[in-house]
CSV table of N, CA and C in Angstrom, one decimal:
chain,number,residue,atom,x,y,z
B,1,UNK,N,-55.1,73.8,86.3
B,1,UNK,CA,-56.0,75.1,86.0
B,1,UNK,C,-57.0,74.2,85.1
B,2,UNK,N,-58.2,75.0,85.0
B,2,UNK,CA,-59.2,74.6,84.0
B,2,UNK,C,-59.0,75.5,82.9
B,3,UNK,N,-58.8,74.5,81.7
B,3,UNK,CA,-59.0,75.5,80.3
B,3,UNK,C,-59.8,76.3,79.7
B,4,UNK,N,-60.8,75.0,79.8
B,4,UNK,CA,-62.0,76.6,79.4
B,4,UNK,C,-62.6,77.6,80.2
B,5,UNK,N,-61.8,77.7,81.5
B,5,UNK,CA,-62.7,78.8,82.2
B,5,UNK,C,-61.6,79.5,82.9
B,6,UNK,N,-60.3,79.5,82.7
B,6,UNK,CA,-59.4,80.4,82.9
B,6,UNK,C,-60.0,80.1,84.1
B,7,UNK,N,-59.6,79.5,85.6
B,7,UNK,CA,-59.7,79.0,86.7
B,7,UNK,C,-58.1,78.7,87.4
B,8,UNK,N,-57.7,79.3,88.1
B,8,UNK,CA,-56.4,78.3,89.3
B,8,UNK,C,-57.4,77.2,90.4
B,9,UNK,N,-56.7,75.8,89.8
B,9,UNK,CA,-57.8,74.5,90.2
B,9,UNK,C,-56.6,74.1,90.9
B,10,UNK,N,-56.9,73.6,91.7
B,10,UNK,CA,-56.4,71.3,92.5
B,10,UNK,C,-55.3,72.3,92.4
B,11,UNK,N,-53.7,71.5,92.1
B,11,UNK,CA,-52.4,71.4,92.4
B,11,UNK,C,-51.4,71.8,91.2
B,12,UNK,N,-50.8,72.1,91.5
B,12,UNK,CA,-49.8,73.0,89.6
B,12,UNK,C,-48.4,73.4,89.7
B,13,UNK,N,-48.2,73.3,89.1
B,13,UNK,CA,-46.4,72.6,90.1
B,13,UNK,C,-45.8,73.7,87.8
B,14,UNK,N,-45.1,74.5,88.2
B,14,UNK,CA,-44.1,75.0,86.9
B,14,UNK,C,-42.8,75.5,87.4
B,15,UNK,N,-42.8,75.9,86.2
B,15,UNK,CA,-41.5,76.8,86.0
B,15,UNK,C,-41.4,77.6,84.6
B,16,UNK,N,-41.3,79.0,85.0
B,16,UNK,CA,-41.5,80.1,84.1
B,16,UNK,C,-40.4,81.4,84.1
B,17,UNK,N,-40.1,81.9,82.6
B,17,UNK,CA,-39.0,82.8,82.7
B,17,UNK,C,-39.7,84.1,82.3
B,18,UNK,N,-41.5,84.0,82.9
B,18,UNK,CA,-42.0,85.4,82.4
B,18,UNK,C,-43.0,86.0,84.1
B,19,UNK,N,-43.3,87.6,84.1
B,19,UNK,CA,-44.4,87.8,84.3
B,19,UNK,C,-42.8,88.0,85.9
B,20,UNK,N,-41.6,88.3,85.5
B,20,UNK,CA,-40.8,88.4,87.0
B,20,UNK,C,-40.3,87.2,87.5
B,21,UNK,N,-40.8,86.1,86.7
B,21,UNK,CA,-39.9,85.5,87.5
B,21,UNK,C,-39.0,85.0,86.4
B,22,UNK,N,-37.5,84.3,86.9
B,22,UNK,CA,-36.1,84.0,86.1
B,22,UNK,C,-35.8,82.4,85.7
B,23,UNK,N,-36.8,81.4,85.7
B,23,UNK,CA,-37.2,80.2,85.7
B,23,UNK,C,-37.4,79.3,87.0
B,24,UNK,N,-37.0,80.0,88.1
B,24,UNK,CA,-37.4,79.0,89.4
B,24,UNK,C,-39.1,78.5,89.5
B,25,UNK,N,-38.9,76.8,90.1
B,25,UNK,CA,-40.1,76.7,90.0
B,25,UNK,C,-40.6,76.7,91.3
B,26,UNK,N,-42.5,76.3,90.8
B,26,UNK,CA,-43.3,77.4,91.7
B,26,UNK,C,-44.3,76.2,91.9
B,27,UNK,N,-45.5,75.7,93.0
B,27,UNK,CA,-46.1,74.9,93.2
B,27,UNK,C,-47.2,76.2,94.1
B,28,UNK,N,-47.9,75.9,93.7
B,28,UNK,CA,-49.4,76.2,93.6
B,28,UNK,C,-51.2,75.9,94.4
B,29,UNK,N,-51.4,75.8,94.6
B,29,UNK,CA,-53.1,75.5,95.7
B,29,UNK,C,-53.4,76.3,94.5
B,30,UNK,N,-54.8,75.5,93.8
B,30,UNK,CA,-55.6,77.1,93.4
B,30,UNK,C,-57.1,76.9,94.3
B,31,UNK,N,-57.3,78.2,94.5
B,31,UNK,CA,-58.6,78.3,95.3
B,31,UNK,C,-59.8,78.3,94.1
B,32,UNK,N,-60.0,78.4,92.9
B,32,UNK,CA,-61.4,78.7,92.1
B,32,UNK,C,-60.7,80.3,91.4
B,33,UNK,N,-61.7,80.5,90.7
B,33,UNK,CA,-61.3,81.9,90.2
B,33,UNK,C,-60.0,82.5,89.4
B,34,UNK,N,-59.5,83.7,88.8
B,34,UNK,CA,-58.8,83.3,88.5
B,34,UNK,C,-57.4,83.7,88.6
B,35,UNK,N,-56.4,83.4,87.5
B,35,UNK,CA,-55.4,83.2,87.8
B,35,UNK,C,-54.1,84.2,88.6
B,36,UNK,N,-55.1,85.1,89.1
B,36,UNK,CA,-54.3,86.2,90.3
B,36,UNK,C,-54.0,85.0,91.1
B,37,UNK,N,-53.0,85.9,92.6
B,37,UNK,CA,-52.3,85.7,93.4
B,37,UNK,C,-53.2,85.2,94.5
B,38,UNK,N,-54.4,86.0,94.7
B,38,UNK,CA,-55.9,86.2,95.3
B,38,UNK,C,-56.6,84.5,95.6
B,39,UNK,N,-56.4,84.3,94.6
B,39,UNK,CA,-56.6,82.6,94.1
B,39,UNK,C,-56.5,81.7,93.9
B,40,UNK,N,-55.2,81.9,95.3
B,40,UNK,CA,-54.2,80.5,95.3
B,40,UNK,C,-52.5,81.0,96.4
B,41,UNK,N,-52.3,80.3,96.5
B,41,UNK,CA,-51.0,80.3,97.5
B,41,UNK,C,-50.4,79.6,97.1
B,42,UNK,N,-49.0,80.5,97.0
B,42,UNK,CA,-47.9,79.1,96.2
B,42,UNK,C,-46.7,79.6,97.1
B,43,UNK,N,-45.3,78.6,96.8
B,43,UNK,CA,-44.2,78.7,97.1
B,43,UNK,C,-43.0,78.9,95.6
B,44,UNK,N,-42.5,79.8,96.0
B,44,UNK,CA,-41.5,79.6,95.0
B,44,UNK,C,-40.0,79.0,95.5
B,45,UNK,N,-39.7,78.5,93.9
B,45,UNK,CA,-38.2,78.2,94.9
B,45,UNK,C,-37.0,79.2,94.2
B,46,UNK,N,-35.7,79.1,94.8
B,46,UNK,CA,-34.4,80.1,94.6
B,46,UNK,C,-33.9,80.0,93.4
B,47,UNK,N,-34.1,78.6,92.7
B,47,UNK,CA,-32.4,77.8,92.0
B,47,UNK,C,-33.2,78.5,90.4
B,48,UNK,N,-32.5,78.9,89.8
B,48,UNK,CA,-33.0,79.5,88.5
B,48,UNK,C,-32.4,78.6,87.7
B,49,UNK,N,-33.4,77.7,87.0
B,49,UNK,CA,-33.8,76.4,85.8
B,49,UNK,C,-32.4,76.4,85.0
B,50,UNK,N,-31.6,75.9,84.2
B,50,UNK,CA,-30.7,76.1,83.4
B,50,UNK,C,-31.5,75.5,81.9
B,51,UNK,N,-31.5,75.6,81.1
B,51,UNK,CA,-31.8,75.1,79.9
B,51,UNK,C,-31.3,74.1,79.4
B,52,UNK,N,-31.3,72.4,78.9
B,52,UNK,CA,-30.7,71.9,79.1
B,52,UNK,C,-30.1,71.1,79.8
B,53,UNK,N,-30.7,71.2,81.2
B,53,UNK,CA,-30.0,70.5,82.1
B,53,UNK,C,-30.8,69.7,83.1
B,54,UNK,N,-30.9,68.5,83.2
B,54,UNK,CA,-32.0,68.3,83.7
B,54,UNK,C,-31.1,68.0,85.5
B,55,UNK,N,-33.2,68.1,86.2
B,55,UNK,CA,-33.3,68.0,87.2
B,55,UNK,C,-34.3,67.5,87.8
B,56,UNK,N,-34.1,66.4,89.1
B,56,UNK,CA,-34.9,65.6,90.6
B,56,UNK,C,-35.7,66.7,91.0
B,57,UNK,N,-36.5,67.6,90.5
B,57,UNK,CA,-38.0,68.7,91.4
B,57,UNK,C,-38.8,67.9,91.8
B,58,UNK,N,-38.9,67.8,93.3
B,58,UNK,CA,-39.9,67.3,94.1
B,58,UNK,C,-40.7,68.7,94.9
B,59,UNK,N,-42.7,68.6,94.3
B,59,UNK,CA,-42.5,69.5,95.4
B,59,UNK,C,-43.2,68.9,96.7
B,60,UNK,N,-43.6,69.3,98.2
B,60,UNK,CA,-44.5,68.9,99.1
B,60,UNK,C,-45.1,69.9,99.6
B,61,UNK,N,-45.8,69.7,100.2
B,61,UNK,CA,-47.3,70.5,100.3
B,61,UNK,C,-48.2,69.4,101.7
B,62,UNK,N,-47.6,70.2,102.5
B,62,UNK,CA,-48.7,69.5,103.9
B,62,UNK,C,-49.2,70.8,104.1
B,63,UNK,N,-49.5,72.0,104.2
B,63,UNK,CA,-50.6,72.7,104.4
B,63,UNK,C,-50.7,73.8,102.8
B,64,UNK,N,-51.2,75.0,102.9
B,64,UNK,CA,-51.8,76.4,102.6
B,64,UNK,C,-50.1,76.9,102.3
B,65,UNK,N,-50.0,77.3,103.8
B,65,UNK,CA,-48.7,77.9,104.0
B,65,UNK,C,-47.8,77.2,104.7
B,66,UNK,N,-47.5,76.2,104.1
B,66,UNK,CA,-46.3,74.9,104.5
B,66,UNK,C,-45.6,74.0,103.2
B,67,UNK,N,-45.5,74.7,102.5
B,67,UNK,CA,-44.4,74.2,101.3
B,67,UNK,C,-43.0,74.1,101.0
B,68,UNK,N,-42.6,73.2,100.3
B,68,UNK,CA,-41.2,72.5,100.1
B,68,UNK,C,-40.7,72.5,98.7
B,69,UNK,N,-40.0,73.1,97.8
B,69,UNK,CA,-39.7,72.7,96.8
B,69,UNK,C,-38.3,72.1,97.1
B,70,UNK,N,-37.5,70.6,96.3
B,70,UNK,CA,-36.6,70.1,96.5
B,70,UNK,C,-35.6,70.2,95.2
B,71,UNK,N,-34.9,70.7,94.8
B,71,UNK,CA,-33.9,70.3,93.6
B,71,UNK,C,-32.8,69.5,94.1
B,72,UNK,N,-32.5,68.7,93.0
B,72,UNK,CA,-31.7,67.5,93.0
B,72,UNK,C,-31.5,67.2,94.6
B,73,UNK,N,-32.3,66.9,95.3
B,73,UNK,CA,-32.4,66.2,97.2
B,73,UNK,C,-32.2,67.4,97.7
B,74,UNK,N,-31.9,68.8,97.4
B,74,UNK,CA,-31.7,69.9,98.2
B,74,UNK,C,-33.0,70.6,98.5
B,75,UNK,N,-33.3,70.8,100.1
B,75,UNK,CA,-34.3,71.9,99.8
B,75,UNK,C,-33.9,73.4,99.4
B,76,UNK,N,-34.9,74.0,98.3
B,76,UNK,CA,-34.4,74.9,97.8
B,76,UNK,C,-35.1,76.6,98.5
B,77,UNK,N,-35.0,76.9,99.7
B,77,UNK,CA,-35.4,77.6,100.5
B,77,UNK,C,-37.0,78.7,99.8
B,78,UNK,N,-37.0,79.9,98.9
B,78,UNK,CA,-38.1,80.3,98.3
B,78,UNK,C,-38.7,80.9,99.6
B,79,UNK,N,-39.7,81.7,98.7
B,79,UNK,CA,-40.9,82.6,99.5
B,79,UNK,C,-42.1,82.2,99.5
B,80,UNK,N,-43.0,81.9,100.3
B,80,UNK,CA,-44.6,82.1,99.4
B,80,UNK,C,-45.1,83.4,99.3
B,81,UNK,N,-46.1,82.9,98.3
B,81,UNK,CA,-46.6,84.3,98.1
B,81,UNK,C,-48.3,83.9,97.8
B,82,UNK,N,-49.2,84.9,97.7
B,82,UNK,CA,-50.7,84.7,97.5
B,82,UNK,C,-51.4,84.6,98.6
B,83,UNK,N,-52.6,85.0,98.3
B,83,UNK,CA,-53.3,84.9,100.2
B,83,UNK,C,-54.9,84.8,99.1
B,84,UNK,N,-54.3,83.5,98.8
B,84,UNK,CA,-56.0,82.9,98.0
B,84,UNK,C,-56.4,82.5,99.7
B,85,UNK,N,-57.9,82.3,99.5
B,85,UNK,CA,-58.4,81.1,100.9
B,85,UNK,C,-57.6,80.1,100.9
B,86,UNK,N,-57.9,79.6,102.4
B,86,UNK,CA,-57.4,78.0,102.5
B,86,UNK,C,-58.4,77.1,102.7
B,87,UNK,N,-58.9,76.7,100.6
B,87,UNK,CA,-59.7,75.8,100.3
B,87,UNK,C,-59.3,75.5,99.1
B,88,UNK,N,-59.0,74.5,98.1
B,88,UNK,CA,-57.9,74.5,97.1
B,88,UNK,C,-59.6,73.4,96.1
B,89,UNK,N,-60.3,73.8,94.5
B,89,UNK,CA,-61.2,74.4,94.6
B,89,UNK,C,-61.0,73.6,93.3
B,90,UNK,N,-61.4,72.2,92.8
B,90,UNK,CA,-61.4,70.9,92.0
B,90,UNK,C,-62.2,71.1,91.0
B,91,UNK,N,-62.2,71.1,89.3
B,91,UNK,CA,-63.5,70.5,88.7
B,91,UNK,C,-63.0,69.4,88.1
B,92,UNK,N,-64.2,68.9,87.1
B,92,UNK,CA,-63.8,68.1,86.8
B,92,UNK,C,-63.6,67.2,85.6
B,93,UNK,N,-62.9,68.9,85.1
B,93,UNK,CA,-61.9,68.0,83.6
B,93,UNK,C,-60.4,67.6,84.4
B,94,UNK,N,-59.8,67.0,83.4
B,94,UNK,CA,-59.0,65.7,83.2
B,94,UNK,C,-57.9,67.2,83.5
B,95,UNK,N,-57.1,66.0,84.4
B,95,UNK,CA,-55.6,66.7,84.8
B,95,UNK,C,-55.0,67.0,83.3
B,96,UNK,N,-53.7,67.7,83.7
B,96,UNK,CA,-52.7,67.7,82.1
B,96,UNK,C,-51.8,67.9,83.0
B,97,UNK,N,-50.7,67.6,82.0
B,97,UNK,CA,-49.5,67.4,82.7
B,97,UNK,C,-48.4,67.8,81.0
B,98,UNK,N,-47.7,69.5,81.3
B,98,UNK,CA,-47.2,69.6,80.5
B,98,UNK,C,-47.4,70.9,79.6
B,99,UNK,N,-49.3,71.4,80.2
B,99,UNK,CA,-49.8,72.6,79.4
B,99,UNK,C,-49.9,73.4,80.2
B,100,UNK,N,-49.6,74.7,80.1
B,100,UNK,CA,-50.5,76.0,81.2
B,100,UNK,C,-51.3,76.9,80.0
B,101,UNK,N,-52.8,77.3,80.9
B,101,UNK,CA,-53.4,78.1,80.3
B,101,UNK,C,-52.7,79.9,80.7
B,102,UNK,N,-53.2,79.9,80.2
B,102,UNK,CA,-52.9,81.7,80.7
B,102,UNK,C,-53.6,82.5,80.2
B,103,UNK,N,-54.7,82.7,79.4
B,103,UNK,CA,-55.8,83.4,79.2
B,103,UNK,C,-56.8,82.3,78.2
B,104,UNK,N,-58.2,82.9,78.3
B,104,UNK,CA,-58.9,82.0,78.0
B,104,UNK,C,-59.2,82.9,76.2
B,105,UNK,N,-58.4,83.6,76.1
B,105,UNK,CA,-58.8,84.2,74.7
B,105,UNK,C,-57.6,84.0,74.1
B,106,UNK,N,-56.3,83.0,74.2
B,106,UNK,CA,-55.0,83.2,74.1
B,106,UNK,C,-54.3,81.5,73.9
B,107,UNK,N,-53.9,80.8,73.1
B,107,UNK,CA,-53.7,79.2,73.4
B,107,UNK,C,-52.8,79.0,74.0
B,108,UNK,N,-52.7,78.4,75.0
B,108,UNK,CA,-52.3,77.8,77.0
B,108,UNK,C,-50.5,77.4,76.0
B,109,UNK,N,-49.5,77.4,77.2
B,109,UNK,CA,-48.1,77.4,76.6
B,109,UNK,C,-48.0,75.6,77.1
B,110,UNK,N,-47.2,74.7,76.1
B,110,UNK,CA,-46.6,73.3,76.5
B,110,UNK,C,-45.4,74.1,76.7
B,111,UNK,N,-45.2,72.3,77.6
B,111,UNK,CA,-43.7,72.6,78.0
B,111,UNK,C,-42.7,71.8,76.9
B,112,UNK,N,-41.9,73.0,76.7
B,112,UNK,CA,-40.8,72.5,75.3
B,112,UNK,C,-39.6,71.4,76.6
B,113,UNK,N,-39.4,70.4,76.7
B,113,UNK,CA,-38.5,70.1,77.3
B,113,UNK,C,-38.5,68.3,77.4
B,114,UNK,N,-38.3,68.0,78.5
B,114,UNK,CA,-38.6,65.9,78.6
B,114,UNK,C,-38.9,66.1,80.2
B,115,UNK,N,-39.9,65.6,80.0
B,115,UNK,CA,-40.1,64.5,81.8
B,115,UNK,C,-40.3,63.6,81.9
B,116,UNK,N,-39.8,62.6,83.1
B,116,UNK,CA,-39.7,61.5,83.5
B,116,UNK,C,-39.9,60.9,84.4
B,117,UNK,N,-40.3,60.0,84.8
B,117,UNK,CA,-40.9,59.0,86.0
B,117,UNK,C,-41.9,60.9,86.8
B,118,UNK,N,-42.8,60.5,86.5
B,118,UNK,CA,-43.9,61.5,87.4
B,118,UNK,C,-44.2,60.5,88.7
B,119,UNK,N,-44.2,60.6,89.2
B,119,UNK,CA,-45.5,60.5,90.5
B,119,UNK,C,-46.0,61.3,91.8
B,120,UNK,N,-47.2,61.0,92.0
B,120,UNK,CA,-48.2,61.0,93.1
B,120,UNK,C,-47.7,60.8,93.9
B,121,UNK,N,-48.3,61.2,95.9
B,121,UNK,CA,-47.6,60.6,96.7
B,121,UNK,C,-49.2,61.2,97.7
B,122,UNK,N,-49.8,60.0,98.4
B,122,UNK,CA,-50.9,61.0,99.1
B,122,UNK,C,-50.6,61.2,100.6
B,123,UNK,N,-49.1,61.5,101.0
B,123,UNK,CA,-48.9,62.0,101.9
B,123,UNK,C,-47.1,62.8,101.7
B,124,UNK,N,-47.0,63.7,103.0
B,124,UNK,CA,-45.9,64.3,102.4
B,124,UNK,C,-45.2,64.0,102.4
B,125,UNK,N,-43.4,63.7,102.1
B,125,UNK,CA,-42.7,63.2,102.2
B,125,UNK,C,-41.7,63.4,102.7
B,126,UNK,N,-40.2,63.7,104.1
B,126,UNK,CA,-40.1,64.4,104.5
B,126,UNK,C,-38.8,64.3,103.6
B,127,UNK,N,-37.6,64.8,104.4
B,127,UNK,CA,-37.0,65.4,103.8
B,127,UNK,C,-35.6,64.2,103.6
B,128,UNK,N,-35.6,64.0,104.1
B,128,UNK,CA,-35.0,62.1,104.2
B,128,UNK,C,-35.4,60.9,103.2
B,129,UNK,N,-36.6,61.3,102.8
B,129,UNK,CA,-37.0,60.2,101.3
B,129,UNK,C,-37.5,61.3,100.6
B,130,UNK,N,-36.8,62.9,100.4
B,130,UNK,CA,-36.6,63.3,99.4
B,130,UNK,C,-34.5,63.0,98.9
B,131,UNK,N,-34.2,62.6,99.4
B,131,UNK,CA,-33.3,63.0,99.1
B,131,UNK,C,-33.1,61.5,98.6
B,132,UNK,N,-33.6,60.5,99.8
B,132,UNK,CA,-33.5,59.3,99.0
B,132,UNK,C,-33.7,58.8,97.6
B,133,UNK,N,-35.3,59.4,97.2
B,133,UNK,CA,-35.7,59.1,95.8
B,133,UNK,C,-34.5,59.2,95.1
B,134,UNK,N,-33.8,60.9,95.1
B,134,UNK,CA,-32.9,61.6,94.3
B,134,UNK,C,-31.7,60.1,94.4
B,135,UNK,N,-31.0,60.4,95.0
B,135,UNK,CA,-29.8,59.2,95.1
B,135,UNK,C,-30.3,58.1,94.1
B,136,UNK,N,-31.5,57.2,94.3
B,136,UNK,CA,-31.7,56.1,93.7
B,136,UNK,C,-31.8,56.3,92.3
B,137,UNK,N,-32.4,58.0,91.5
B,137,UNK,CA,-32.6,58.1,90.4
B,137,UNK,C,-31.3,57.9,89.7
């Protein structure tokens, strides 16, 4: 997200227990503009994360309508939502980990927990590769 302009940009991975969600993982590609569903394509998983538990989470994005979320090495299923255009909008602002902008008028949310070993790959991982990563951890 672009925190100064409140735009849904680039790749986002998040979990939240507000706005009708109960703590599922969501991955999104933002096409610019506001944070409404018409400015992004997203996949929401099915697992409701428990507070205090560690999870191995992998998001695989192959295309705007072809995304998967893996929790602890297993495909989490879920549904695709959002109807934004099939283009990703990037800003020249810095990337952010553990922060979500909700409004240009309010303070951002910060992740309250721990993260370890964050990786970005230049290609989509196969289910077998995701499973192997989980087993190695």
